[in-house]
PDB file of C-alpha atoms in Angstrom:
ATOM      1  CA  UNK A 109     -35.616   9.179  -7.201  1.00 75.00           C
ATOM      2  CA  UNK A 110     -33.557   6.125  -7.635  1.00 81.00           C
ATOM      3  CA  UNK A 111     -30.499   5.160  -8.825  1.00 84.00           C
ATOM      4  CA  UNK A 112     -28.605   1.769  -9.386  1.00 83.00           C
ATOM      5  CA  UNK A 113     -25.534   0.237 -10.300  1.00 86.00           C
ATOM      6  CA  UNK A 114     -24.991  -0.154 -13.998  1.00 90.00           C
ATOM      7  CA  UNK A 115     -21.597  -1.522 -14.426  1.00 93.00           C
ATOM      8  CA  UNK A 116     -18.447  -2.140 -12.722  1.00 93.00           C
ATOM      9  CA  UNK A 117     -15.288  -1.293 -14.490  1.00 94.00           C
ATOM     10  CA  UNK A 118     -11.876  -2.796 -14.246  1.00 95.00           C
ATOM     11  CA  UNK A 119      -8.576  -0.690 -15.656  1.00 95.00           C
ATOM     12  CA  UNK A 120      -6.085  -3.573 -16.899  1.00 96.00           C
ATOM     13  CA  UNK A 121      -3.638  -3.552 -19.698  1.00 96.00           C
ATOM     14  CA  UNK A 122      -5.431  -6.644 -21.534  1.00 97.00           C
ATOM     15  CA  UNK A 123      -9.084  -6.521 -20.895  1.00 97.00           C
ATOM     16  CA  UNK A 124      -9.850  -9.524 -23.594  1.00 97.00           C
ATOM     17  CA  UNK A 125      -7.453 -12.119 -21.365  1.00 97.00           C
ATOM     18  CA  UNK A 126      -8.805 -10.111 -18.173  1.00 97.00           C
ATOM     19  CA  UNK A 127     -12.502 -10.741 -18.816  1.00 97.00           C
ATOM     20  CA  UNK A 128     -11.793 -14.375 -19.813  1.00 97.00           C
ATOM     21  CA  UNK A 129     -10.083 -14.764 -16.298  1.00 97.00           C
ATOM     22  CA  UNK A 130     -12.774 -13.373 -14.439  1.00 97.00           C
ATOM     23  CA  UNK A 131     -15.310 -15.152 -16.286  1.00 96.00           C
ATOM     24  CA  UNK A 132     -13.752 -18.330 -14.934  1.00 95.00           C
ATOM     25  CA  UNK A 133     -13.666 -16.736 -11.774  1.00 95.00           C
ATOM     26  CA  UNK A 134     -17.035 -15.796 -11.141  1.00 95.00           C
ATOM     27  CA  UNK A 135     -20.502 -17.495 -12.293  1.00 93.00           C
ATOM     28  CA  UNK A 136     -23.282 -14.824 -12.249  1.00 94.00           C
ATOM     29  CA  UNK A 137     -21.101 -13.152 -15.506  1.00 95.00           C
ATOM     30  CA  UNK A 138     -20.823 -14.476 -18.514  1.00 95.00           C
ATOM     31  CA  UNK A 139     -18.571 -13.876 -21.874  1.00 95.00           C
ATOM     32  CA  UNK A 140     -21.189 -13.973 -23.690  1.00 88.00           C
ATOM     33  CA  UNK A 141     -20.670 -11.141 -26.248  1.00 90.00           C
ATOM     34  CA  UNK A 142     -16.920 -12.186 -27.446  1.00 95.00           C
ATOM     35  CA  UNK A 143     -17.444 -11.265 -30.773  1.00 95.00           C
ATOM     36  CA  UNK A 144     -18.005  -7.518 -30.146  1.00 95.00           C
ATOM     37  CA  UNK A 145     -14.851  -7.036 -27.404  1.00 97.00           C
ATOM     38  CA  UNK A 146     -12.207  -4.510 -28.771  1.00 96.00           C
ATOM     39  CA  UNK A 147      -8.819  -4.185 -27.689  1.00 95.00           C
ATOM     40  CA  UNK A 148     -10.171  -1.633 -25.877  1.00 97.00           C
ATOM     41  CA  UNK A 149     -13.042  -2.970 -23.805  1.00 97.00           C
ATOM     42  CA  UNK A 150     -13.952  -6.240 -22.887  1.00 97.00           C
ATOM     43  CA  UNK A 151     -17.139  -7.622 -20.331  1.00 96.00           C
ATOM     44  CA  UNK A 152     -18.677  -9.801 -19.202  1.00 97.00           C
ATOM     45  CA  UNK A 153     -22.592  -9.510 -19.116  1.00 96.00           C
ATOM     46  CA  UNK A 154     -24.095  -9.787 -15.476  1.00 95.00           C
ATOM     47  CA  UNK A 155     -27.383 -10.248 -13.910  1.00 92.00           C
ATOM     48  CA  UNK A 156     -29.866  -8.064 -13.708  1.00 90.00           C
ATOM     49  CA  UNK A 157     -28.053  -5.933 -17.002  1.00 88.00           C
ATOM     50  CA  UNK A 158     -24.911  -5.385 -14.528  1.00 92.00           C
ATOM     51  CA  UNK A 159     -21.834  -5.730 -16.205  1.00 94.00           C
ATOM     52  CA  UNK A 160     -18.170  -6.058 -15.734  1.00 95.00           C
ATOM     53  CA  UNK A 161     -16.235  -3.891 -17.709  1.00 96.00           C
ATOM     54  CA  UNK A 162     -12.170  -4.419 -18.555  1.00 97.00           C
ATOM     55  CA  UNK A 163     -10.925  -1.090 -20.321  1.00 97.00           C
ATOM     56  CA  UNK A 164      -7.876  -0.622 -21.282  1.00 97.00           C
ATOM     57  CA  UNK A 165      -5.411   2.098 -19.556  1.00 96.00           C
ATOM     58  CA  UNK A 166      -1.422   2.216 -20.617  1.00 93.00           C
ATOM     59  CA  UNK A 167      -0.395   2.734 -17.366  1.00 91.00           C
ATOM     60  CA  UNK A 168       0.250  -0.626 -14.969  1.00 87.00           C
ATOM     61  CA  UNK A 169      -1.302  -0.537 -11.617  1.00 87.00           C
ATOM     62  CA  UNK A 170       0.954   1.288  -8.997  1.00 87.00           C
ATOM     63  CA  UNK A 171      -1.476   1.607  -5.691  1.00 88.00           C
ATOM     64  CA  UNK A 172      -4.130  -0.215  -3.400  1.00 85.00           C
ATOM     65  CA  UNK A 173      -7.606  -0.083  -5.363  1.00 85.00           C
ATOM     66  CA  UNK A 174     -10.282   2.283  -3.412  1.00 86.00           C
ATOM     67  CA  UNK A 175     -12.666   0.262  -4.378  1.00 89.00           C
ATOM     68  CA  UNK A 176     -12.920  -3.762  -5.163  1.00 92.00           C
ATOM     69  CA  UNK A 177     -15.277  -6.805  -6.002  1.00 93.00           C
ATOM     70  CA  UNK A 178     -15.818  -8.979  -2.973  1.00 95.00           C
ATOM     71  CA  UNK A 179     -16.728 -12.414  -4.072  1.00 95.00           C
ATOM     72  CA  UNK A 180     -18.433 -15.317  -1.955  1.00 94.00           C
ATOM     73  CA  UNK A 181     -18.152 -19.224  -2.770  1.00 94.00           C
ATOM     74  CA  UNK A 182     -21.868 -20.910  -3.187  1.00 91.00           C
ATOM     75  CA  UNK A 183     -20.640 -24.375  -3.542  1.00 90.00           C
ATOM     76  CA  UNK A 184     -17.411 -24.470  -1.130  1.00 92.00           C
ATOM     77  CA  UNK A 185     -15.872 -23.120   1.721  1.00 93.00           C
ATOM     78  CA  UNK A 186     -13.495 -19.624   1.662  1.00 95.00           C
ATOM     79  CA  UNK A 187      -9.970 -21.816   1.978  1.00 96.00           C
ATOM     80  CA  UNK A 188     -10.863 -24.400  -1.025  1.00 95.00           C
ATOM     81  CA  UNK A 189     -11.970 -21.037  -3.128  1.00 96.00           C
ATOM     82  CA  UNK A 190      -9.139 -18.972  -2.232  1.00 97.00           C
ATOM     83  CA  UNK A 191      -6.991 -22.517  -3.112  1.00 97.00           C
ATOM     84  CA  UNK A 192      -8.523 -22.685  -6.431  1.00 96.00           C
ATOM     85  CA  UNK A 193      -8.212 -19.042  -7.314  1.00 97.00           C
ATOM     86  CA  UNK A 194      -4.474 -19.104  -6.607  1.00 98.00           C
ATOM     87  CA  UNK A 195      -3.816 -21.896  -8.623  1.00 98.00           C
ATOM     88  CA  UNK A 196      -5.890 -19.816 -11.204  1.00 97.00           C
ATOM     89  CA  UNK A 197      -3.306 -17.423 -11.380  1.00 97.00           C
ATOM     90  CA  UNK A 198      -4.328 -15.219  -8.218  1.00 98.00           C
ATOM     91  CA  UNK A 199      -1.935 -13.589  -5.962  1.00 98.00           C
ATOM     92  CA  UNK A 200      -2.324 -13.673  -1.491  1.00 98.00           C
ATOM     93  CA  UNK A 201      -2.491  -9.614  -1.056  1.00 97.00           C
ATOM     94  CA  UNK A 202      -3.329 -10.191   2.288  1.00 97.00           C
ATOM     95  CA  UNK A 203      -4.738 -13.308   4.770  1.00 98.00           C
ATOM     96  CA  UNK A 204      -7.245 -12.300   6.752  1.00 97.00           C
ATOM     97  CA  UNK A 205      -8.924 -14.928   7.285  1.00 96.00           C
ATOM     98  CA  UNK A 206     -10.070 -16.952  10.830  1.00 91.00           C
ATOM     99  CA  UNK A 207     -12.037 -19.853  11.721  1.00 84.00           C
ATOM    100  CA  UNK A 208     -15.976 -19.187  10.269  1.00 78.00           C
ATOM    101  CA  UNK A 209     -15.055 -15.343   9.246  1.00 88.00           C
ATOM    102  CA  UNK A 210     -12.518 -13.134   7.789  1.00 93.00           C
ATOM    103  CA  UNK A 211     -11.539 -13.033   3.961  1.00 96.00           C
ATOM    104  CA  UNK A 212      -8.855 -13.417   2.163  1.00 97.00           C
ATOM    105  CA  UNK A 213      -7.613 -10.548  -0.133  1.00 97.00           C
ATOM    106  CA  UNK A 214      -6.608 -11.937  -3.531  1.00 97.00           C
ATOM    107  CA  UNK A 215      -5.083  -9.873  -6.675  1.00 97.00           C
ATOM    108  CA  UNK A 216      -6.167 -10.942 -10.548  1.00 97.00           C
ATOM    109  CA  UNK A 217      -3.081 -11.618 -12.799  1.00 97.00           C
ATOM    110  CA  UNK A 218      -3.041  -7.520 -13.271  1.00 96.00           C
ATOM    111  CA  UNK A 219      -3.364  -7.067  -9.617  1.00 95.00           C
ATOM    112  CA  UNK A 220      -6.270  -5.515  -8.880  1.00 95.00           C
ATOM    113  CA  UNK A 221      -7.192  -6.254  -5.119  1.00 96.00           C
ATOM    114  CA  UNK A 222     -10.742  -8.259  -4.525  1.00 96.00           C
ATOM    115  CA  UNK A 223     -11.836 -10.376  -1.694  1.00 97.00           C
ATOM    116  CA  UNK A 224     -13.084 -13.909  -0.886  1.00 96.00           C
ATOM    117  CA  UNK A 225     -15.591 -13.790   1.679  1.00 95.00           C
ATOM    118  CA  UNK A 226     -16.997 -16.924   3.739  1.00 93.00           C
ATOM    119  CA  UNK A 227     -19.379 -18.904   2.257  1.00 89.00           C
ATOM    120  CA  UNK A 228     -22.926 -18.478   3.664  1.00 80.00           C
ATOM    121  CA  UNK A 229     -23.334 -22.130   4.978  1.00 76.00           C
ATOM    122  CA  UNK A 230     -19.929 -21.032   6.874  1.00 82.00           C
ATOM    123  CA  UNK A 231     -21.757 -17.836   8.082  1.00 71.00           C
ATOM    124  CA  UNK A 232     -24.439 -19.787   9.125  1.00 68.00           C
ATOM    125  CA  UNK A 233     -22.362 -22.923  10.478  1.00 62.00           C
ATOM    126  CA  UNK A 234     -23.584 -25.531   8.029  1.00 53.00           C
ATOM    127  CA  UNK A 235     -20.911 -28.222   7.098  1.00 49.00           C
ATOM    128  CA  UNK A 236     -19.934 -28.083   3.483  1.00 45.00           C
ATOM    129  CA  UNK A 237     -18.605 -30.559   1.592  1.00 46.00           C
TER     130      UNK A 237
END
């Protein structure tokens, strides 16, 4: 028996201007089913029929998440993704990063946590640029 990830959902007050500010955020998910978004639920459609789900909850967030997205640059390094998602609206939770390793823990504009990872040319020591 198998089983497998189907979605991943996200509890936010606005899951329409959520979606849209992950889908800037990430490139493997795409907005590409706008037209049938509620003001309920909002996603964005991901690879292999994985999606990213934004639903609606009235309360605001109030505690750590248990668990979180962990995202990795493919064209640039950790620092000049982390740079570009704050001025994208994310919030520094927490720096952990060091030279070639460590992450930086970011929160989306509703602040749930999620992580920028190193790159895999920095994993691997290859230059970017």
């Amino acid at each position: 028996m198998t089983t497998r990830t189907a979605n991943f959902c996200i509890d936010c007050a606005d899951p329409r201007a959520l979606a849209l500010w992950w889908a800037d955020v990430v490139d493997d998910f795409e907005a590409d089913e706008q037209d049938e978004w509620t003001d309920e639920e909002a996603w964005l459609a991901g690879p292999v029929g994985r999606d990213l789900v934004f639903l609606k909850v009235p309360e605001p967030k109030q505690v750590k998440n248990r668990m979180h997205v962990c995202v990795r640059p493919v064209d640039t390094t950790r620092d000049e993704e982390v740079e570009r998602l704050l001025a994208h609206g994310a919030t520094m939770v927490d720096d952990l990063r060091q030279p070639d390793e460590g992450w930086a823990v970011l929160a989306d504009p509703e602040g749930n946590e999620f992580c920028v990872l190193t790159a895999d040319a920095e994993r691997c020591g290859v230059a970017q640029g």
